[in-house]
CSV table of C-alpha atoms in Angstrom, one decimal:
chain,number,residue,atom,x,y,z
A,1,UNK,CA,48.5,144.1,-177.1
A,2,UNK,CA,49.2,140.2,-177.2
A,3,UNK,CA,46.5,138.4,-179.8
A,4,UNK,CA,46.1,134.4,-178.7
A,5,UNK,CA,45.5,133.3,-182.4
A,6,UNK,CA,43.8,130.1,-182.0
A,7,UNK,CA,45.8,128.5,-184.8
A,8,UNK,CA,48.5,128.1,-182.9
A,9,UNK,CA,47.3,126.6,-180.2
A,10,UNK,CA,49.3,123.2,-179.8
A,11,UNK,CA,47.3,119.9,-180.0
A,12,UNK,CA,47.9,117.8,-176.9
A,13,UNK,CA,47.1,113.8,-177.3
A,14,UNK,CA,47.7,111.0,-174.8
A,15,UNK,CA,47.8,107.2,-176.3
A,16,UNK,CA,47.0,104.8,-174.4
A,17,UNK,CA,49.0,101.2,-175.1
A,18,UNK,CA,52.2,101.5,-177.5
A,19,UNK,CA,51.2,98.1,-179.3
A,20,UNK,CA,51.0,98.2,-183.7
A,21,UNK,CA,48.1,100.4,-183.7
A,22,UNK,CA,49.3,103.5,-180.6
A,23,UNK,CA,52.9,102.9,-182.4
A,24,UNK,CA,51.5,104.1,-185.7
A,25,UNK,CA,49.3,106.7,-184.4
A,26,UNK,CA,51.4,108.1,-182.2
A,27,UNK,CA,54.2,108.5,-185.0
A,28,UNK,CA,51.6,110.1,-187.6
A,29,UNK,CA,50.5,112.7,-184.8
A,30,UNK,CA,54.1,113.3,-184.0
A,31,UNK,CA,54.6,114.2,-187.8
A,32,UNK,CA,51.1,116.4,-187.9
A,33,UNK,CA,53.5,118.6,-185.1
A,34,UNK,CA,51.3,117.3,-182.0
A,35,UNK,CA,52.7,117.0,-178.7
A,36,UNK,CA,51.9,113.3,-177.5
A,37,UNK,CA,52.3,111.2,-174.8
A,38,UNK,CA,52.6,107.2,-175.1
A,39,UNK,CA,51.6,105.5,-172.0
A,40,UNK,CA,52.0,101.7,-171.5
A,41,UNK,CA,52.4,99.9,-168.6
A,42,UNK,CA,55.2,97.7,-170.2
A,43,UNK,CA,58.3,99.8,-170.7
A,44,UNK,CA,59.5,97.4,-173.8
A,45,UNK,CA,56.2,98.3,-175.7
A,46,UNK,CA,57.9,101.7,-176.5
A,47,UNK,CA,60.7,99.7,-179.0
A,48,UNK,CA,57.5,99.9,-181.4
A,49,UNK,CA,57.6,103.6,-181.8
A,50,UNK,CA,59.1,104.7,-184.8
A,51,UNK,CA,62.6,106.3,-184.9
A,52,UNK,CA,61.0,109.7,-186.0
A,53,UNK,CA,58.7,110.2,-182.8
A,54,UNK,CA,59.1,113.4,-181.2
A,55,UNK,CA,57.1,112.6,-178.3
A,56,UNK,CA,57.4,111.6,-174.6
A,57,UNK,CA,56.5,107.8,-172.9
A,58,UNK,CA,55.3,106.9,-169.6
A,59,UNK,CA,55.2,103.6,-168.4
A,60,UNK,CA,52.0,103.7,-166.2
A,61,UNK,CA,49.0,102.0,-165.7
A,62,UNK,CA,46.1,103.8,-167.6
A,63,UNK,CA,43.8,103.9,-165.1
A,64,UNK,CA,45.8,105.7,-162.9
A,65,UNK,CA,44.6,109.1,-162.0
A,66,UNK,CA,48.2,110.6,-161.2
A,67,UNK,CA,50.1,109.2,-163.8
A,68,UNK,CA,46.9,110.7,-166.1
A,69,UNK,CA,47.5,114.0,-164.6
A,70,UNK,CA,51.2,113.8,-165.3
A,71,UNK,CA,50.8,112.8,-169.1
A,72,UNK,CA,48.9,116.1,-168.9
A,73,UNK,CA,45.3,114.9,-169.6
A,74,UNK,CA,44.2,118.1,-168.3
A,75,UNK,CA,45.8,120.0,-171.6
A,76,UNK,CA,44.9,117.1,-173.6
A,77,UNK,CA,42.4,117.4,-176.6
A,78,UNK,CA,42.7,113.7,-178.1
A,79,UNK,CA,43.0,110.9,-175.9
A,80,UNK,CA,43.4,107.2,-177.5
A,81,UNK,CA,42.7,104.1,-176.0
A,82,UNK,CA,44.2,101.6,-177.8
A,83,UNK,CA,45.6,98.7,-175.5
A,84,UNK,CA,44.6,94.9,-176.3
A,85,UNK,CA,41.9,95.3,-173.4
A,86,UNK,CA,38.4,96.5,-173.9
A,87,UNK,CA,38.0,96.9,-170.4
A,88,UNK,CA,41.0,99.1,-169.7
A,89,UNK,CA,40.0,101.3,-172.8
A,90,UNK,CA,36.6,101.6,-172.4
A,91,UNK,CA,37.7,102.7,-168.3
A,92,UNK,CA,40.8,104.9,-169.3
A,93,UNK,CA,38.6,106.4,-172.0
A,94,UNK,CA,35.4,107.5,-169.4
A,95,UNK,CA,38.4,109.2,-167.1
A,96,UNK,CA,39.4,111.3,-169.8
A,97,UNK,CA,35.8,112.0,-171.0
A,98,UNK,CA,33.9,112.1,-167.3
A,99,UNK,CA,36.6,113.4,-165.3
A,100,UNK,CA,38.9,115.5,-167.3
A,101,UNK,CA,36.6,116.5,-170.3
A,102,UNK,CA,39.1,115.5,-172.7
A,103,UNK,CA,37.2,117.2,-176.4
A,104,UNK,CA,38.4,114.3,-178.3
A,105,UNK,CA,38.3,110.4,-177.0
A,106,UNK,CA,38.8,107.1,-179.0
A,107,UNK,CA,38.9,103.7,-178.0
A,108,UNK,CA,39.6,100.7,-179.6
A,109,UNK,CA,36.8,97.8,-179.1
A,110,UNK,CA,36.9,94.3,-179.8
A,111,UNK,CA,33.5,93.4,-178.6
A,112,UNK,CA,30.6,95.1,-180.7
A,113,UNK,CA,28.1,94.7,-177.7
A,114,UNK,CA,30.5,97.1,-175.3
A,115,UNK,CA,30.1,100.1,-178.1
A,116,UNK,CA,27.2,101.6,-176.8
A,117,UNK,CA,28.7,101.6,-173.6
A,118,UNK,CA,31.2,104.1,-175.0
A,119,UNK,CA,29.0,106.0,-176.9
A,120,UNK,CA,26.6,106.6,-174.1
A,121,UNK,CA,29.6,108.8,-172.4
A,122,UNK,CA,30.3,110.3,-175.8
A,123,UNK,CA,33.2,108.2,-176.5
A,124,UNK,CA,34.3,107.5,-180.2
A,125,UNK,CA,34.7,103.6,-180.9
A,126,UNK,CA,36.6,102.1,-183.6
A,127,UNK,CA,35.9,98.7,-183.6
A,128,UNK,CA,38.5,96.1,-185.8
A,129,UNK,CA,35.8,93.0,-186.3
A,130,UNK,CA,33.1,95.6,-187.6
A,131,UNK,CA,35.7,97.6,-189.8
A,132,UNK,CA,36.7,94.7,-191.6
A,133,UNK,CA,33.3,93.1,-191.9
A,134,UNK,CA,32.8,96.6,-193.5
A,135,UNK,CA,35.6,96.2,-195.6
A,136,UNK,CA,34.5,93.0,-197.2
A,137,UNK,CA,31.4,93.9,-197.9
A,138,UNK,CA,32.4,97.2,-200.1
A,139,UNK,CA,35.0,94.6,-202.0
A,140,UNK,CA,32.5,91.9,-202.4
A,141,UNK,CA,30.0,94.4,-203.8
A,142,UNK,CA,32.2,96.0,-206.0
């Protein structure tokens, strides 16, 4: 008899946007021994990843259904949405969570009054302005 032991189930993440912050991420998940999958809709975006990746790129747009599908969004457990657009994250991110019920989905949001947009759909923001405003605040208080 064959046991599936859930520990070795392999983590599947698709980034979306391979600027300083999907680079990174991407890189760190490729060390944790996840399979990922960088999408960016400019090929020379993928010059950021760093020479230890061990995952795959597709240069698609990231509202694209298809090119979604062949990423492999329908494995995926983390998707990332972390292009320079709200708009294109906040839409990538609802395909992933709507229409593929991805577990775990991130986007990056530059405009506080879109979060609760994303968290309506159950959509994890992370937010620059409001992390740094957080950040001074703890140092000025210290």
């Amino acid at each position: 008899m064959i046991f599936n032991k859930r520990n070795n189930k392999k983590n599947n993440a698709i980034i979306i946007g391979c600027g300083r912050l999907g680079s990174r991420t991407a890189g760190e998940l490729s060390l944790d021994d996840w399979d990922v999958v960088v999408m960016d809709n400019n090929r020379d975006a993928f010059r950021l990843l760093p020479s230890f990746f061990g995952g795959s790129t597709l240069q698609a747009n990231a509202t694209d259904i298809e090119k979604l599908e062949e990423a492999g969004i329908k494995e995926a457990n983390l998707f990332i949405a972390a292009t320079d657009n709200d708009e294109i994250n906040i839409a990538s991110a609802q395909i992933a969570k709507v229409l593929f019920n991805v577990e775990k989905v991130v986007a990056r949001i530059r405009d506080q009054e879109k979060i609760d947009l994303c968290e309506k759909y159950g959509i994890k923001t992370i937010c620059p302005p409001s992390l740094s405003i957080n950040e001074i605040n703890r140092y000025i208080e210290v």
